[in-house]
């Protein structure tokens, strides 16, 4: 993998766009990346890592920590572009993190999602082709091509010397964690964990089985209550040997005792059933005798009651017999009553009708009245022609009156029309002149309104412009102060954080207690804990510094946002105040000038608008006058036409009226009108009709009453009654008849039942015997029943107990058979789990499986590192892997250094500062080679080494640089990140990072020339 070009925009300390040409730097093989503290040397490496993996290395990947530069102007997006060659493919990766940007519409900010672009260069066409815009697809493609995860890349390509110095001094557990991330031994750790899980699962299954066995034994002990075996119980805990056999033996004894208890309970139940049967028979006999004696006594009592009610029964029977005879007279009685009611009604109607007739007709018969009615009807028919003439005369008179009213109305219309039309022409001329004046005023008002509204907007904008100018100056000053405060707080936080990291060991050492494990290495011994220095910074100070920086950042962001909003508002107001100006170069108008212009335009517009407001009313008045003119002329013509037509109609009506008067004189006779004459005749005819009908109805009703009296007397005589009144008194209503018959039938039924009861043979015989005693027999039977139920319950309980114990015994046997294979599986899995976990006695070095694999990798790393370490140390030091145990700790990941000067092997922690540096550098380079081979032999053409060279003397520095320079033999380029001044003289190819108030910049130097980046 070779890097070609890196372009950074608004990232970390870089406010603008910076470009790094790695091809120019790599041509020298060895190049230097230097600059003052906080300038952004590490941020260049962070940008490389971010482009490849979408995140930055290690602790700098803090949640909530923005990658965006605080120096970047609004509207500039944070972006990293990396061009590289990997796997014979030239790729370009562009990444933008999630970031805030100003809204395109309105005020405020919106969050823009993270974006990724992946392109590939096609040498055949010389163009770039897009491959993907997906974060996931791009990440998978890069990881597959590079062959390393982010952690491996940061450890192998961006060699952090501080980490390898710690690696040299670390214990086995710490080395295991680092090597596990680099060599991906998770599958071996997964095997350990899987075996441990299988062991726990098998152990849990065995213990669960023993728990179930003990639960079954407990249930069996409860079910065996009352047996001798219940006095002894099975004792034991899950996992105890022999537990299953003890439970099986106890269950067998319990089953035997339960079967014996069932046989005893069955014999007792048979004896109780026999005693209960004898008591039941004796009780039935006593109850039967008592029932028969009670029936006989009840029959005698009922017989006495019947004898007392005999007279009442005879009276009711006689009434029923008379009622049956009276029923034959009932139809005649009903007809007589109907005829009497009809006769009374007809007679009353006849009297009312005669009272309305004249005195000479009061005693007239129906025939006389009918003849008089016919004569009057003939006279009424002769008046029909006169009545029609009277109605026509009334209509004619009304029509003549209408014609007179219409004539008067038309005369008024003709006079009004003549008067109005005389003044029409002057009135129309005046209205037309007013319409023209209003139209001209409307045009002026519209023109003035078009000038007034823009003038008002310019005036309001000028007022806002003047107010916002001062706000903009104040916001600018606040932003400058906020930026200064933020930069100061940021530099202070970075300084505090750096000092705290330098003294973190002493901070952790404060919590150490003898006999308790170290929270870092787990050791119980603390031979040389670090000490706190005078300038140590604790966690609270760091958090306070970060909190101050965060507050300052929030204040700066708010001030920047306020300034942008204020500037935009001022610019908008200034543009609006100049809108419509004829001369773009003219000075900005003042508020006073614009106010005077608005006032004058408002006055002129109000005057024109008021006059134009009359336009509609004037046009309406003209239109109404013209409509009225047309209406008046039309009404005049119509009135003249009606006058001519009305004259001929009036003459015709007068002739018709004369003829009608002659006919009416003949029809009225002595009455005032024909209608009055006809009405008088109609009333007399109606009275005669009513009287004739009433007289005839009364005569018919009297005849029907006489006939009903004759039939009633004859029916009463034939039924055996002396008079009709006697027959009517003997009648019974339906309710009385049902009641009498029911009472008679009930007496007869009761008499028959009593006779049957007294005739029963058993009842009479029982009355001669001594009184029965069912209470004594009931008590004996109840005692026998209780004994039977107790015996049955005892047998059922014994059977249930035997059944429960048999079922529980079968469950115990099944559970014992099921647990056999589980116990064998647990023994086998437990042996493998303890062996791979390093806790088994068979594992003499107590080495875990993952540690065993990592030990082989560490041995390869030590061998690869030794090849360079011997050259750096002039053949003195050799790194060797050690699997020896240290105290009570496990073995496998020990690292020792062999000193050729003494021939002794010693701990790497005894190396001096400079020796530790080149040993860790050799270890880092060796680890890079091994990890590269592990990743599939991916070629790493660009490496970075971060700091540590300040601890070397001049000779050692030469040897280290020779080793690094030898890497060019494999066509590698190595970038050294350091601020050691001596390296600037030794390494001509340099990338300098320069920091400033507006953000950092990079400068590329090759030989003596400088290329601006």
mmCIF file of C-alpha atoms in Angstrom, residues 325-326 328-329 331-332 710-724 727:
data_model
loop_
_atom_site.group_PDB
_atom_site.id
_atom_site.type_symbol
_atom_site.label_atom_id
_atom_site.label_comp_id
_atom_site.label_asym_id
_atom_site.label_seq_id
_atom_site.Cartn_x
_atom_site.Cartn_y
_atom_site.Cartn_z
ATOM 1 C CA UNK A 325 -132.702 -22.956 33.188
ATOM 2 C CA UNK A 326 -132.312 -19.158 33.101
ATOM 3 C CA UNK A 328 -132.644 -20.515 27.937
ATOM 4 C CA UNK A 329 -134.425 -17.164 28.639
ATOM 5 C CA UNK A 331 -131.538 -14.418 24.493
ATOM 6 C CA UNK A 332 -135.082 -13.059 24.815
ATOM 7 C CA UNK A 710 -144.217 -10.989 23.638
ATOM 8 C CA UNK A 711 -141.207 -13.237 22.936
ATOM 9 C CA UNK A 712 -139.752 -12.739 26.490
ATOM 10 C CA UNK A 713 -143.014 -13.713 28.250
ATOM 11 C CA UNK A 714 -143.262 -16.866 26.168
ATOM 12 C CA UNK A 715 -139.606 -17.917 26.825
ATOM 13 C CA UNK A 716 -139.932 -17.433 30.635
ATOM 14 C CA UNK A 717 -143.081 -19.541 30.778
ATOM 15 C CA UNK A 718 -141.456 -22.409 28.822
ATOM 16 C CA UNK A 719 -138.361 -22.375 31.106
ATOM 17 C CA UNK A 720 -140.463 -22.790 34.235
ATOM 18 C CA UNK A 721 -140.411 -19.233 35.589
ATOM 19 C CA UNK A 722 -143.549 -17.345 36.665
ATOM 20 C CA UNK A 723 -142.371 -13.964 35.334
ATOM 21 C CA UNK A 724 -139.557 -12.677 33.154
ATOM 22 C CA UNK A 727 -135.801 -15.596 35.145
#
